[in-house]
Tab-separated table of C-alpha atoms in Angstrom:
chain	number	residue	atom	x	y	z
A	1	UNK	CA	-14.467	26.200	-23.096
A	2	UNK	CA	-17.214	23.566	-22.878
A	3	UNK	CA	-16.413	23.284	-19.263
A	4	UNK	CA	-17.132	26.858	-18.839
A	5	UNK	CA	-20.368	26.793	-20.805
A	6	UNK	CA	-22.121	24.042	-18.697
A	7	UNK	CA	-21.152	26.291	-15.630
A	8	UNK	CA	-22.772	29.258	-17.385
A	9	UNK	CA	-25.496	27.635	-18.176
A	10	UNK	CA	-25.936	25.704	-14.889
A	11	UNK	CA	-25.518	29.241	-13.262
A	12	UNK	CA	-28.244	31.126	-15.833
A	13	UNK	CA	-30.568	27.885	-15.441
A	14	UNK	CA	-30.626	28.041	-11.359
A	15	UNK	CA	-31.278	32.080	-12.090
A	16	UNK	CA	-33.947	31.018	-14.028
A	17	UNK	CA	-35.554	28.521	-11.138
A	18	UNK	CA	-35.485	31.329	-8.719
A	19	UNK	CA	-37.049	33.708	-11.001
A	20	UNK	CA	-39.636	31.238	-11.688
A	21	UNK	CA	-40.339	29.826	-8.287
A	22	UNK	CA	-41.048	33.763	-7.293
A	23	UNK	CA	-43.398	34.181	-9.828
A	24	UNK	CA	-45.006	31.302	-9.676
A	25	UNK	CA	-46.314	32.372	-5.836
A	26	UNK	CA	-49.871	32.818	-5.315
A	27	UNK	CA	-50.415	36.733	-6.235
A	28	UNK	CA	-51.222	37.970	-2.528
A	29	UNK	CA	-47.289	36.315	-1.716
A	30	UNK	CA	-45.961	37.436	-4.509
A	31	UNK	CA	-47.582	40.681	-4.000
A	32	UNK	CA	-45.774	41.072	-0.144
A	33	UNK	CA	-42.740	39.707	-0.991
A	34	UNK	CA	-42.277	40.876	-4.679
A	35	UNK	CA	-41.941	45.016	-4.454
A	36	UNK	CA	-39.758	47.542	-6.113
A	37	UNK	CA	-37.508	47.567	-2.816
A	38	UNK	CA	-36.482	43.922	-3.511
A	39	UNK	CA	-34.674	44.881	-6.851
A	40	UNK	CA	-31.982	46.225	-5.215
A	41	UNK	CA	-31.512	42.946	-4.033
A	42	UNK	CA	-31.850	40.677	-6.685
A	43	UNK	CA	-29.206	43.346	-8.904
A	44	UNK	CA	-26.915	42.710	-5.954
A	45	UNK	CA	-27.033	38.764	-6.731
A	46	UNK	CA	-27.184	39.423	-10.740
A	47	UNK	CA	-23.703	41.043	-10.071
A	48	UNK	CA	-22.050	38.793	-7.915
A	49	UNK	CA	-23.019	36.080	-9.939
A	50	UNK	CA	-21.229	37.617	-12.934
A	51	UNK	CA	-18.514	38.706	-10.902
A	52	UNK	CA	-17.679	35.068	-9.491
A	53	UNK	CA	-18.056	33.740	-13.840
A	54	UNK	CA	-15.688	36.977	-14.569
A	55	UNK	CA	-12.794	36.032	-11.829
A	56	UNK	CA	-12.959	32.463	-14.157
A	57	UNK	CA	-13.647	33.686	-17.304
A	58	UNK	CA	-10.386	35.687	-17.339
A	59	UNK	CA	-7.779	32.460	-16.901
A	60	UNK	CA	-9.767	30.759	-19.760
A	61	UNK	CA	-8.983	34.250	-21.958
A	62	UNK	CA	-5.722	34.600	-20.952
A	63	UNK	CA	-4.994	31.006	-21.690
A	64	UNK	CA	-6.218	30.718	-25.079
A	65	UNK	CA	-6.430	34.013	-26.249
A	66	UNK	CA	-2.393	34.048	-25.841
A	67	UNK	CA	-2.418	38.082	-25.405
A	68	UNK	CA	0.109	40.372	-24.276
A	69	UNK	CA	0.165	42.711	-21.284
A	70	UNK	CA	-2.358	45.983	-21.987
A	71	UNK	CA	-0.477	49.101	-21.808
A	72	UNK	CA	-3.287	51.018	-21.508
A	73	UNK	CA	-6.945	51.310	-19.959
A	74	UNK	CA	-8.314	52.048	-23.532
A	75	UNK	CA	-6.324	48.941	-24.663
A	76	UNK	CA	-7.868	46.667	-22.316
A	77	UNK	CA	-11.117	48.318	-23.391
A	78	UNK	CA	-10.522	46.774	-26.860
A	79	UNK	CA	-9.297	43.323	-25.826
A	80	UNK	CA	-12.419	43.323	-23.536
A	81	UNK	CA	-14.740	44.156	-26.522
A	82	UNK	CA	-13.027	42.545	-29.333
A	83	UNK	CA	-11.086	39.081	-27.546
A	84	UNK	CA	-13.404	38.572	-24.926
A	85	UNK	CA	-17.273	39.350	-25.377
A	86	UNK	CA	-16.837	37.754	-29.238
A	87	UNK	CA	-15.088	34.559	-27.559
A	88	UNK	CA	-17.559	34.227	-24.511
A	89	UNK	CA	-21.034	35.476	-26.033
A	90	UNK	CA	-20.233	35.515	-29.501
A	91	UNK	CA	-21.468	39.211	-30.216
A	92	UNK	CA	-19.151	41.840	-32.016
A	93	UNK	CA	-19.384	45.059	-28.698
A	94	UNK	CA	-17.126	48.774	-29.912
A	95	UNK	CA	-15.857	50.923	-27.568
A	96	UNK	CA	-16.772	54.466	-26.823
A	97	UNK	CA	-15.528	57.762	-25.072
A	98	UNK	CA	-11.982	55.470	-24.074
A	99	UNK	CA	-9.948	57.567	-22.164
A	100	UNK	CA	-7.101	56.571	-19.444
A	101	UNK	CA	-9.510	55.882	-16.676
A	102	UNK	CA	-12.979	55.323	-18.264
A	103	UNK	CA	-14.413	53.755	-21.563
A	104	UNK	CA	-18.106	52.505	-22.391
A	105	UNK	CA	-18.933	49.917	-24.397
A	106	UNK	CA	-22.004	49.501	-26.567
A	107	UNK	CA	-23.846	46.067	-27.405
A	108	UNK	CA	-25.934	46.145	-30.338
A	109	UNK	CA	-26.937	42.646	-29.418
A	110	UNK	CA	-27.527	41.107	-26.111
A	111	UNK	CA	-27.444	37.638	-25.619
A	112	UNK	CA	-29.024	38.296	-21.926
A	113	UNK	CA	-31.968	39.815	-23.280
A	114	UNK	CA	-32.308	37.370	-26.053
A	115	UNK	CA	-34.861	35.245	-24.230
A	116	UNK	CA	-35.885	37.536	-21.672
A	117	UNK	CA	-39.237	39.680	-20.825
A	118	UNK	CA	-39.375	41.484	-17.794
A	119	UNK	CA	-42.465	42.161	-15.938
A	120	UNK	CA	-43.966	45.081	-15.590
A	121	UNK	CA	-43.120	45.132	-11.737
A	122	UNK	CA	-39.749	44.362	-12.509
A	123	UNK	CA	-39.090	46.960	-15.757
A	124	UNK	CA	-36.343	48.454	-13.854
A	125	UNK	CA	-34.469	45.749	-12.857
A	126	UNK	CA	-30.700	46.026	-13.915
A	127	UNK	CA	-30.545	42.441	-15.794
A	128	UNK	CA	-27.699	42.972	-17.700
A	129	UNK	CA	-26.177	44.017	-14.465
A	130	UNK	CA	-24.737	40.727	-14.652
A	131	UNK	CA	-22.247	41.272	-17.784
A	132	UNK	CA	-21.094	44.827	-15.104
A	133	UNK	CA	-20.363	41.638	-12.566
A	134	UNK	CA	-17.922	39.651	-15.159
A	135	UNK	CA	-16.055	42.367	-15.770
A	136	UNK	CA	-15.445	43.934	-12.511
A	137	UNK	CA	-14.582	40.008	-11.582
A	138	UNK	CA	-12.180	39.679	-14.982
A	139	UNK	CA	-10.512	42.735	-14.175
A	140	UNK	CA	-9.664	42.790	-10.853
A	141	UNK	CA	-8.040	39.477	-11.551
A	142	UNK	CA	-6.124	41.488	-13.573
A	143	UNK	CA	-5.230	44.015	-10.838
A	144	UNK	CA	-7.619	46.518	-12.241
A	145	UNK	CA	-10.446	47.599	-9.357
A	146	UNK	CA	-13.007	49.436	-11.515
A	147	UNK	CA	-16.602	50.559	-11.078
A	148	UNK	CA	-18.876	49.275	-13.440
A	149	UNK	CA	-22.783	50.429	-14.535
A	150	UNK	CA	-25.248	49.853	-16.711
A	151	UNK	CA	-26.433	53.552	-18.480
A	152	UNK	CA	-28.838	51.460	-21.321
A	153	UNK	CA	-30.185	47.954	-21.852
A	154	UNK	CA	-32.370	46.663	-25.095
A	155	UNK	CA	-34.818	45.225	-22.170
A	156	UNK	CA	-35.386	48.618	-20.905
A	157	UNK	CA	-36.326	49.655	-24.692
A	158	UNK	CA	-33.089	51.296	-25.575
A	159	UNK	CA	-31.624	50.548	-29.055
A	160	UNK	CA	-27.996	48.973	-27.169
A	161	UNK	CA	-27.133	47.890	-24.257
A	162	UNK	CA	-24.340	50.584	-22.605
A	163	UNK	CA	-22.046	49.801	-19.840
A	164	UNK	CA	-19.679	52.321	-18.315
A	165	UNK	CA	-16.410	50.949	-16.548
A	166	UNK	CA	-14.959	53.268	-14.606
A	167	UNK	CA	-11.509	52.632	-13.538
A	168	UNK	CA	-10.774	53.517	-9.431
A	169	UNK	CA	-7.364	52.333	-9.085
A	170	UNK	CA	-4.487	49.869	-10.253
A	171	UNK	CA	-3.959	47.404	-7.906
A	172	UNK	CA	-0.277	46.444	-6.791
A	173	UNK	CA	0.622	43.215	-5.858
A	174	UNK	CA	2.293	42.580	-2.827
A	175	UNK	CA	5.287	39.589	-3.058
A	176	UNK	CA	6.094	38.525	1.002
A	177	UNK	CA	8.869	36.408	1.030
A	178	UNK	CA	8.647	33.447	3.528
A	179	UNK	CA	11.976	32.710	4.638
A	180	UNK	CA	12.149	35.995	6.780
């Protein structure tokens, strides 16, 4: 687990640079190259770079955690929630609308916004997107392809931070034998 937390943190630090190193551009650069067309952009790498942690965070859960196979959607909703945000982030996360395909969850705290003020420009920008990235990543290693999105965040002003996960299909996987 210490292994994993320098890489999280490495990962979250050289966020950080970036961040920095954009703001810290003389206004009339920042002012081209900063618009509301480039947060698309910068939520695209916020969720690939939780998507790479998530494919890794998931053989660190399943080894330690020692869990069984999920029967259900819903019952990977709780393991998600209950096992794997309070091992990883520390923060207690419960589980709404679960059904067989679809189930939000609901973070009263959120480590990501902790330490975090956005800029005005930037009030829209999805930075929690990055916990929809880990488990989209932790899932599919799991041969679950889901859709996830981020409905409320505490850095937008809400009260929690609400991700829907969306499940699109069960992956099947495919055994070729060699000696044919």
């Amino acid at each position: 687990m210490a292994r994993w937390s320098r890489s999280c943190s490495r990962t979250m630090r050289t966020w950080r640079q970036r961040m920095c190193q954009h703001r810290c551009r003389a206004p009339a650069e920042r002012e081209t190259r900063h618009d509301n067309a480039s947060l698309p952009t910068w939520q695209v790498q916020l969720e690939k770079m939780g998507y790479n942690m998530g494919v890794r965070m998931v053989d660190e859960l399943l080894a330690k955690a020692s869990l069984a196979q999920c029967a259900s959607f819903s019952e990977t909703a709780e393991v998600v929630a209950k096992v794997g945000f309070k091992m990883f982030l520390g923060v207690n996360v419960e589980v709404a609308a679960a059904t067989s395909s679809e189930f939000r969850l609901l973070l009263s705290e959120n480590p990501l916004a902790e330490f975090v003020e956005l800029p005005e420009e930037c009030s829209k920008l999805e930075y929690s997107g990055l916990l929809c990235g880990v488990l989209r990543g932790a899932l599919e290693m799991v041969q679950m392809r889901v859709e996830c999105s981020l409905l409320r965040d505490t850095l937008w002003g809400d009260e929690v931070t609400e991700i829907r996960v969306l499940l699109k299909e069960r992956l099947v996987e495919e055994f070729v034998d060699d000696d044919e």
